[in-house]
Structure formats: C-alpha cells, structure tokens
CSV table of C-alpha atoms in Angstrom, one decimal:
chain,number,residue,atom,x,y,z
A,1,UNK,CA,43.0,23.4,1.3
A,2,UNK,CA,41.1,20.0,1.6
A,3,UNK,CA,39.3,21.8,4.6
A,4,UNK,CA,38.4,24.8,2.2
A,5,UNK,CA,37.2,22.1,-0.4
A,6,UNK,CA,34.7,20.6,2.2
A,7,UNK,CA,33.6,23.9,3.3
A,8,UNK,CA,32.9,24.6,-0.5
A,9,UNK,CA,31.2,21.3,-0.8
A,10,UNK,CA,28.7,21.7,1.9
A,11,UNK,CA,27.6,25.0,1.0
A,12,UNK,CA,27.1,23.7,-2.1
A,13,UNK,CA,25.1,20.4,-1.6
A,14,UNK,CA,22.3,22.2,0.4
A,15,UNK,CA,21.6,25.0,-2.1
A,16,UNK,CA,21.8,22.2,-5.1
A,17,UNK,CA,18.9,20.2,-3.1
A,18,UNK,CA,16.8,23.4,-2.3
A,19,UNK,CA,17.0,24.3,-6.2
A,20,UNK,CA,16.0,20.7,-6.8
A,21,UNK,CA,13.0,20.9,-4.0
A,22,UNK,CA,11.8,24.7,-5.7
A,23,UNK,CA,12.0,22.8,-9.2
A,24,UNK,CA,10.1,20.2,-8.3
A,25,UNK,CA,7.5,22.8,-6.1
A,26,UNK,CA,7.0,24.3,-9.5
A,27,UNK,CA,6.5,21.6,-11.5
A,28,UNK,CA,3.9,20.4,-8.8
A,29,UNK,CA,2.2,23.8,-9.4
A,30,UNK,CA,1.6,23.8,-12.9
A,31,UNK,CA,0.7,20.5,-12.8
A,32,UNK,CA,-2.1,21.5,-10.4
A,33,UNK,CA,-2.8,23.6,-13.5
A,34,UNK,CA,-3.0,21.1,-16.3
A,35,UNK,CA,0.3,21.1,-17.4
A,36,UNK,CA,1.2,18.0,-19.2
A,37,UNK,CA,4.9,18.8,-19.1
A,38,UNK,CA,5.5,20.0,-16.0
A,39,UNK,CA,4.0,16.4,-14.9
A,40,UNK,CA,6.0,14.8,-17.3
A,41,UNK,CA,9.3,16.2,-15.5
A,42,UNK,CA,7.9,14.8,-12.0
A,43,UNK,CA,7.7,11.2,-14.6
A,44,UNK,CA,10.8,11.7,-15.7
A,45,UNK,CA,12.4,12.4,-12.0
A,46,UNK,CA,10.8,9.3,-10.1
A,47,UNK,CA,10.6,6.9,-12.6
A,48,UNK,CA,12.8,4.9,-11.7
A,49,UNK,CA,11.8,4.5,-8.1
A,50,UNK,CA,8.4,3.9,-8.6
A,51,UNK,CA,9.7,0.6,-10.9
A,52,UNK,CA,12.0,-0.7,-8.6
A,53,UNK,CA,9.4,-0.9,-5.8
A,54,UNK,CA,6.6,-2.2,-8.2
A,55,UNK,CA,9.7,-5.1,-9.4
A,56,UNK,CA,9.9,-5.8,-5.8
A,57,UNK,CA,6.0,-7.2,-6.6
A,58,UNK,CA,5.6,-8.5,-10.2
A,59,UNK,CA,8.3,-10.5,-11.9
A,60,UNK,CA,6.9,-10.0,-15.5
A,61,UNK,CA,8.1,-6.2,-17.2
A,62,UNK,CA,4.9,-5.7,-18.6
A,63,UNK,CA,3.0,-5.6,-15.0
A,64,UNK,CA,6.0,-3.4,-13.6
A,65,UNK,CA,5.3,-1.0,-16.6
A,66,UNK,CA,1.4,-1.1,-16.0
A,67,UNK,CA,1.5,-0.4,-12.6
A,68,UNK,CA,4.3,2.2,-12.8
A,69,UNK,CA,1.9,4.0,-15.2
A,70,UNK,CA,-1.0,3.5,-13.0
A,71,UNK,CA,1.1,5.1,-10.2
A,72,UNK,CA,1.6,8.2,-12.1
A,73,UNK,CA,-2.0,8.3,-13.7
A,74,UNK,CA,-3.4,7.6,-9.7
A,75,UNK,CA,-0.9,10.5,-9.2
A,76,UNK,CA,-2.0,13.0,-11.7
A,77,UNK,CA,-5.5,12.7,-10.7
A,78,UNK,CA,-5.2,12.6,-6.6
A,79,UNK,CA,-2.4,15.7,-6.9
A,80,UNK,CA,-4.0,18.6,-5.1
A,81,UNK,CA,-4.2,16.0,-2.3
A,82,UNK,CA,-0.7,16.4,-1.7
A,83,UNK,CA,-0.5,18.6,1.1
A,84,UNK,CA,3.5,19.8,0.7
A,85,UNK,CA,4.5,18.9,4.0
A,86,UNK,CA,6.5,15.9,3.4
A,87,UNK,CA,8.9,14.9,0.5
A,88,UNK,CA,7.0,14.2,-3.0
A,89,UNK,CA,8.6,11.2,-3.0
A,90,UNK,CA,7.1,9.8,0.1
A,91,UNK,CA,3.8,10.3,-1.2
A,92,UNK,CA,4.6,9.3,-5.0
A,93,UNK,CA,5.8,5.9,-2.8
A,94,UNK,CA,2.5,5.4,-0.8
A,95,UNK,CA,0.7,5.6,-4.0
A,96,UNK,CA,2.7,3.2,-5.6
A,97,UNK,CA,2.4,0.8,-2.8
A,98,UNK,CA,-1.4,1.2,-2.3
A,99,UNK,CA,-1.2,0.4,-6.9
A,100,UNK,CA,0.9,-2.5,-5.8
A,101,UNK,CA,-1.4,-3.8,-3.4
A,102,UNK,CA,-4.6,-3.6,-5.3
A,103,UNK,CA,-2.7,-5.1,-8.2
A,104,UNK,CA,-2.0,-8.0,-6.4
A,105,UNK,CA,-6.1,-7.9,-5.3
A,106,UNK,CA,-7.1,-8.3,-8.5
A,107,UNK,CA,-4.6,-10.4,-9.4
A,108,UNK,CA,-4.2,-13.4,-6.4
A,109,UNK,CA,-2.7,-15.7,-8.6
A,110,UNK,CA,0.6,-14.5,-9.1
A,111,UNK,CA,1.7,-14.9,-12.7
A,112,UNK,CA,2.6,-18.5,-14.4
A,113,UNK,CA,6.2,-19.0,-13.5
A,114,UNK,CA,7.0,-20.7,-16.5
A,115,UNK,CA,6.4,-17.2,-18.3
A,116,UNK,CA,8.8,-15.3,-16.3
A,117,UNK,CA,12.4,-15.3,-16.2
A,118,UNK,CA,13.5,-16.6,-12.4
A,119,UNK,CA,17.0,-15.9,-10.5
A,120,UNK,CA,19.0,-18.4,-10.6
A,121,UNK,CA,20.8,-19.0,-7.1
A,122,UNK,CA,24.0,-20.3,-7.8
A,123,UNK,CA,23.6,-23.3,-5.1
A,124,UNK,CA,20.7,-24.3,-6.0
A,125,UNK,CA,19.1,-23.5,-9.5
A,126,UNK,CA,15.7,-24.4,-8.1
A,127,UNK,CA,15.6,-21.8,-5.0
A,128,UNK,CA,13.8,-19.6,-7.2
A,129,UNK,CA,11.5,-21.2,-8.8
A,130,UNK,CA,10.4,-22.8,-5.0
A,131,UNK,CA,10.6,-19.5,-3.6
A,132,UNK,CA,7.8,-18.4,-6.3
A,133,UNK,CA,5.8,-21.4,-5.5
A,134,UNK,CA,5.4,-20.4,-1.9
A,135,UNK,CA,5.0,-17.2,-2.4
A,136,UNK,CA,1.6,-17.9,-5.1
A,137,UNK,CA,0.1,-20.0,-2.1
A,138,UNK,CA,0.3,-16.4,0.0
A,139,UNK,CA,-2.3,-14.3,0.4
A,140,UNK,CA,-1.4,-11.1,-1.4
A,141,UNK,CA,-1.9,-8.7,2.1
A,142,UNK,CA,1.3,-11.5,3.2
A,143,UNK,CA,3.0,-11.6,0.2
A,144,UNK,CA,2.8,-7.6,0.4
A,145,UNK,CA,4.2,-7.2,4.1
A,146,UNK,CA,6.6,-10.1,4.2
A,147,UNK,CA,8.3,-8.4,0.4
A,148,UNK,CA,8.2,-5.1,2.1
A,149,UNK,CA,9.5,-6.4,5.4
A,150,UNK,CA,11.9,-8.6,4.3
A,151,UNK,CA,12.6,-7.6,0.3
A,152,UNK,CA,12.8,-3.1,0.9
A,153,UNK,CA,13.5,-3.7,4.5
A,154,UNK,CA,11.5,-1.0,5.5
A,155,UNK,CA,9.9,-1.1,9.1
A,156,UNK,CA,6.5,-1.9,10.2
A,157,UNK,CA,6.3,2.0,10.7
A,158,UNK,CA,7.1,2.9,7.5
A,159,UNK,CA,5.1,0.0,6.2
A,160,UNK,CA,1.4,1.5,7.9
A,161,UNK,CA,2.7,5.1,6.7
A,162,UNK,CA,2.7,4.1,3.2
A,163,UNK,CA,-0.3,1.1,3.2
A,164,UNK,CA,-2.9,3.6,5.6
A,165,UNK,CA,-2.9,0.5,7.7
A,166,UNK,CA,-2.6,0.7,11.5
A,167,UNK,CA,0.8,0.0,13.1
A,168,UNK,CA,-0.9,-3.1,14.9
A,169,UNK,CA,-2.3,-4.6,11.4
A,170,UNK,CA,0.8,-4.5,10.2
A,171,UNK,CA,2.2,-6.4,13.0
A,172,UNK,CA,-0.1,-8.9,13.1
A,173,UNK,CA,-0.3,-9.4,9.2
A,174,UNK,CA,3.5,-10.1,9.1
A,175,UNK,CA,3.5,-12.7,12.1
A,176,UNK,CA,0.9,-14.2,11.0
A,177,UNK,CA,2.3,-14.2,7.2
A,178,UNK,CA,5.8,-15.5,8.7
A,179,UNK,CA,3.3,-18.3,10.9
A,180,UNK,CA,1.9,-19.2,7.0
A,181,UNK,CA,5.3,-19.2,5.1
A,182,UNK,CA,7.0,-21.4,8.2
A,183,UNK,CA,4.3,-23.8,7.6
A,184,UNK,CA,4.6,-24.0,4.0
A,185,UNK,CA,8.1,-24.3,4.3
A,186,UNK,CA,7.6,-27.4,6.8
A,187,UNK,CA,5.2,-29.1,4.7
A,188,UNK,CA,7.3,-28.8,1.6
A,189,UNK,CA,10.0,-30.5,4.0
A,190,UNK,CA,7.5,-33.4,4.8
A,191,UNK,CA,6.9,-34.3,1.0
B,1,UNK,CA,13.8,-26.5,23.3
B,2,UNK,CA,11.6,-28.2,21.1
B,3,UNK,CA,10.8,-28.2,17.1
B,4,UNK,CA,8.4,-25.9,17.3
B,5,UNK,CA,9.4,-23.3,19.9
B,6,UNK,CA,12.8,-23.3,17.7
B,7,UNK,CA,11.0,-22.8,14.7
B,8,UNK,CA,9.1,-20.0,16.5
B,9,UNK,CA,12.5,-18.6,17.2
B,10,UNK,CA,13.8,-18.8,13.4
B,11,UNK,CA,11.1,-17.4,11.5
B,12,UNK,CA,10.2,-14.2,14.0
B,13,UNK,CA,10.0,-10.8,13.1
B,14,UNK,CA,13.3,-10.5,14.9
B,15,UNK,CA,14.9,-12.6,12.8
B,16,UNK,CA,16.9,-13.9,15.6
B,17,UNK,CA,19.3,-16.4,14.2
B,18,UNK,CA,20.5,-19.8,16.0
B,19,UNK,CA,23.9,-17.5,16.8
B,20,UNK,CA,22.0,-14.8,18.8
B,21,UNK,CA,20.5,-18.1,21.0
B,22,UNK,CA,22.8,-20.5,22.2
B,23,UNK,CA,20.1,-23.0,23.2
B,24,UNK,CA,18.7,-22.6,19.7
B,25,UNK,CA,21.9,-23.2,18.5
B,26,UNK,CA,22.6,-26.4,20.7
B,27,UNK,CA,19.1,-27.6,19.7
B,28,UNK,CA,19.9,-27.5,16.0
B,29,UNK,CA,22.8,-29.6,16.5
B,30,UNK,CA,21.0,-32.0,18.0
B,31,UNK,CA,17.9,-32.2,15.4
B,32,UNK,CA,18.5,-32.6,11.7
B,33,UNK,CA,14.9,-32.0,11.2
B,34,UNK,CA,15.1,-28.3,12.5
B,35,UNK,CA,18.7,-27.7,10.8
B,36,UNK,CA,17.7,-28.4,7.2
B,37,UNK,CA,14.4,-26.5,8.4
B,38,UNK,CA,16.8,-23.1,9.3
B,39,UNK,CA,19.0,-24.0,5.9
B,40,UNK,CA,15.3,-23.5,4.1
B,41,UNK,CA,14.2,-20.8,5.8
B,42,UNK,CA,17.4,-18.8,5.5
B,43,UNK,CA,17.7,-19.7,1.8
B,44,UNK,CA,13.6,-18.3,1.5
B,45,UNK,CA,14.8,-15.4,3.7
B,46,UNK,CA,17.2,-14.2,1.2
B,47,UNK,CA,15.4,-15.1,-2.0
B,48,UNK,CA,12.6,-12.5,-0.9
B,49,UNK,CA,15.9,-10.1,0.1
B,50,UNK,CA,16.7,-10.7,-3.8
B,51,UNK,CA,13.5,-11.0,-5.5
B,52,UNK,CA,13.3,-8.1,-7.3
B,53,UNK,CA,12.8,-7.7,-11.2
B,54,UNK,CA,15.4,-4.7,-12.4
B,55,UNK,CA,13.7,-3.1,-15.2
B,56,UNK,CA,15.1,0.3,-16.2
B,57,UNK,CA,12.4,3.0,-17.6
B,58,UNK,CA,12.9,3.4,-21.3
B,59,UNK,CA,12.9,6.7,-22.9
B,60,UNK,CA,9.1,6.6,-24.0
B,61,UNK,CA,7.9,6.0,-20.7
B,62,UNK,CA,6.8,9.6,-19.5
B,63,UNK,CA,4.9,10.3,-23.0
B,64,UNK,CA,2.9,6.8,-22.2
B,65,UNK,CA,2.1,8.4,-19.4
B,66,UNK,CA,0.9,11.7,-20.3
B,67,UNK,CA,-0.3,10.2,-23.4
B,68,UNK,CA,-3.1,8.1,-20.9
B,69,UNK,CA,-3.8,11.7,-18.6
B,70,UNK,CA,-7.5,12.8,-18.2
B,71,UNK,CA,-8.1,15.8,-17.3
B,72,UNK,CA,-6.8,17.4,-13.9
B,73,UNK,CA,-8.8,16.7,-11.0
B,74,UNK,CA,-11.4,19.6,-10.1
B,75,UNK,CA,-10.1,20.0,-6.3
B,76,UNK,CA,-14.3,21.5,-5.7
B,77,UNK,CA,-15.5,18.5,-6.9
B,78,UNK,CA,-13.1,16.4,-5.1
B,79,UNK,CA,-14.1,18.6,-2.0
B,80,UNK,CA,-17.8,18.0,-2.8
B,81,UNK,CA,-17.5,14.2,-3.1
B,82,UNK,CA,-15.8,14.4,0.4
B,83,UNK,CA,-18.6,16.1,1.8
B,84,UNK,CA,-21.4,13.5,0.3
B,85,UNK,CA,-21.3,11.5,3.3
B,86,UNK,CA,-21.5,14.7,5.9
B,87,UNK,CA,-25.0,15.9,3.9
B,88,UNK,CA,-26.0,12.3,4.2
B,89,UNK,CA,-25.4,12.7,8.0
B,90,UNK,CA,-26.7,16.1,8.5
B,91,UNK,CA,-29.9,15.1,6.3
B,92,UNK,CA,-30.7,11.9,8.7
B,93,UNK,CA,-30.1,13.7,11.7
B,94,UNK,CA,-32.1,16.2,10.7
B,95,UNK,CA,-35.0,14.1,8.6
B,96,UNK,CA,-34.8,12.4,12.7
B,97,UNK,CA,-35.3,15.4,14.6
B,98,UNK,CA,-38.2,16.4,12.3
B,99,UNK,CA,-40.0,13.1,12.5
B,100,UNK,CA,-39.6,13.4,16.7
B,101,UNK,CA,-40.8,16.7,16.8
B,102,UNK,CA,-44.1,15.8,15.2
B,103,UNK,CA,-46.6,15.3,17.4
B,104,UNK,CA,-48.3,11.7,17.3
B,105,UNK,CA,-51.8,11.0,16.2
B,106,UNK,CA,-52.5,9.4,19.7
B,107,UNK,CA,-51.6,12.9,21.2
B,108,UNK,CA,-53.6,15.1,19.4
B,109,UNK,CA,-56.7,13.3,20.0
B,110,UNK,CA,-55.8,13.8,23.5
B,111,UNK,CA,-55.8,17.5,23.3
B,112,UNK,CA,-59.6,17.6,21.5
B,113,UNK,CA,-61.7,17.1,24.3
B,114,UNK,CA,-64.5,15.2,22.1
B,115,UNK,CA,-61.5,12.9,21.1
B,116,UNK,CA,-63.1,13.4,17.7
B,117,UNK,CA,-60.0,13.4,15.9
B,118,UNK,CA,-61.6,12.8,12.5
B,119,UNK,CA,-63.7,15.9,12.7
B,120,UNK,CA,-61.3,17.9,13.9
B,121,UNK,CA,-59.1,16.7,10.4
B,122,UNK,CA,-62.1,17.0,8.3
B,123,UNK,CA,-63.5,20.6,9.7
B,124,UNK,CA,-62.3,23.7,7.6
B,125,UNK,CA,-62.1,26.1,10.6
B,126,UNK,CA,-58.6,27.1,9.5
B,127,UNK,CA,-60.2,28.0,6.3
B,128,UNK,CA,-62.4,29.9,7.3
B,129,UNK,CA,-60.3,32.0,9.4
C-alpha cells in the first residue's frame, strides 16, 4: 500500500510542476501581449523571492519594496528578452540582483543605522550594529559578493551567472573584499 | 605560522577553520591576538549568514506594480536599438573604404601630363561632351 501511495505521489508531483511550468508559459505570453494581469500573476508568484534576496541587501522595508518593484518593472519591460530556455525564476533572480547592485551604486552609503531596526545577537547586543559599520566602509561591488557569498551561499558560479560578471571577477572581487573586511576587522581590534 | 599567514588562512574563500588546520589551530593557542581575531571574524561570518531583513509582500503589492507599468516593450525597437552600434560600424567602415578609394590630389596631377591640375578642374570638357 505505502509502495502504491509513492507510486501515486510521483506521478503526481511531475504533472503538478508541468501544469505550473505551462501556467506560467502562458502568463509569460500574454504578458508579451500587454496583459496587465497575466503579469500580475508572475508578481504574485515570485514575490516573495525577489524580497528575500533584495532583504539580503537593504535593512530598511521601504528599499526592499522599491527595489522589489523595480525588479518587476525592469522585468515587464526587458520580457521578450527572456529566451525560455531556463527557469523564469533564474532570470526574474539575475534581474533582481543586477537592481540590487545598481541600488547599492547609487546609493554607497548604506542607510543610517540608527533608522533601521538591527538583530540583536543574543551574546553580544552590539554584533550587529558593528557588523553594519563594517559593512558601510565596503565598497558596494564587496558588500554585494561577500552577502551573496557568504549571506545566499550561492557559488562564485552562480554568482557571474546572475551579475554578467566573469567567473574570474568574481573571484577576485570576493578575495579581495575578504582582504578589506579582514583589515577592517584588525583595525577595529587595534582601537 | 605567523599572524598574518593565519589570518590568511581564517578569512579565505575556503573558509577553512582552525579545526581543518592543526598548525592553525596550535598557532591560535599560542597567540591571543589571532584568537580574539578568529572569535571576530567568525562572529562577522555569521552576522552576514543572518543579515537578512524578512519582509513579507502584502496584499497590494502586485497592483503597485502594475499600477507603475508603461507600456510593453516594442521587441523591433528593442531589436533596432541593438543594431545602432552595427550601422555605426558598417557606416565607418564603409565611410573608410570610400575615403581610400578616392584618388589623391597629388595622383591626379600625375596622370595630366601638363601637371596643370587647375585647368584640368576648371575646363568644362565634360560639359561639353
């Protein structure tokens, strides 16, 4: 019986995911066509993934909501560029990223960190707040690789895939971005 | 091992920790420097690991978005902007091959046998033909 049940279950779960890939296709279609609600569907579908990887960036709501919508708005317009042959939510997550990144461009400075509301490690109530304070003396290409590295854990790989930067770059951005963050660490150390 | 080739070790992209070295690990027993050092860089380690503001979407979110839409992108026009900087190309390379297939001043007045180039400008034999 339990061996029918997983037979059941498997020829289930793959039919379930093609109906969810062929709903998507079509919504993908008509909004090539202009329609609103069909794109609002693809919204309402990734939504949530595109804000978790913008919070991995921005600690204040209000930027994760403004560059969630840019990611969809980026999205909307770039469409027809998505050629099909990989998952929509790969490319939905290398336009987020590149949003990310410019973000942080135009933005070096992170935000004040008195106006945003910090973890509180239960050791040491001040890890965050530190951890912040190095983090605004980054670069925003280092703060970018070393929260993708080391925050979504995602390989140097995956990391060029979804920036357009080489494989190399990205190696050499996050050594030297570890090299920069050791030193900040040591000096804080020194004080 | 020294401070800074076990610091080098610590922070890699390897993330190789003073148990995956044992002379890293005897040289951090030894140094109280490079021990509160790992401590910090373990504690910055996982604060980036946990750095991440949870905001869930709220209901209005999608209509904000399609509230903000322009119009959809013309794929030709998006095609046509992708091709600006091939005409560009095409029109230089072209404009070049134009410019070296004129003959020179200096090599006309060689062909006149007067060298009288100025007459030769000025004359309306072509005219009259």
């Amino acid at each position: 019986m339990r061996a029918d049940l997983g037979t059941l279950t498997l020829a289930i779960l793959p039919s379930e995911a093609g109906e969810r890939q062929a709903e998507e296709r079509r919504w993908i279609t008509a909004s090539l066509d202009g329609d609103r609600d069909a794109f609002a569907e693809l919204v309402r579908r990734y939504q949530q993934r595109v804000f978790r990887l913008a919070g991995r960036f921005f600690r204040r709501p209000e930027d994760v909501e403004e560059v969630a919508q840019e990611t969809f708005l980026t999205a909307w317009r770039k469409l027809h560029t998505y050629a099909g042959k990989a998952p929509f939510e790969h490319w939905l997550t290398r336009v987020c990223t590149r949003c990310c990144y410019a973000r942080l461009r135009q933005r070096p400075d992170p935000e004040p960190l008195q106006s945003i509301d910090l973890p509180v490690a239960p050791g040491d109530p001040t890890a965050g707040v530190e951890l912040e304070r190095l983090l605004a003396r980054l670069k925003p290409a280092d703060r970018m690789v070393l929260l993708l590295l080391d925050g979504e854990g995602w390989s140097t790989a995956e990391i060029a895939e979804r920036t357009g930067w080489t494989r190399t770059n990205v190696k050499v951005r996050a050594h030297r971005a570890r090299a920069r963050l050791r030193r900040l660490v040591e000096e804080d150390l020194e004080r | 091992m020294n401070c800074r080739r076990a610091r080098k070790l610590l922070t890699g992209v390897s993330g190789a920790g003073s148990g995956a070295d044992p002379e890293l690990a005897r040289h951090l027993a030894s140094c109280a420097e490079c021990e509160r050092f790992a401590e910090r860089w373990t504690e910055v380690r996982d604060g980036l690991k946990g750095r991440l503001t949870t905001l869930t979407p709220d209901a209005g979110f999608a209509a904000r978005v399609t509230a903000r839409l322009g119009p959809p992108a013309d794929p030709f026009v998006w095609a046509a902007r992708r091709l600006v900087p091939v005409t560009l190309a095409l029109t230089l390379v072209l404009g070049g091959w134009c410019l070296l297939r004129t003959p020179a001043p200096s090599s006309l007045a060689d062909e006149l046998a007067d060298g009288d180039l100025l007459t030769w400008v000025a004359s309306d034999e072509e005219e009259q033909r």
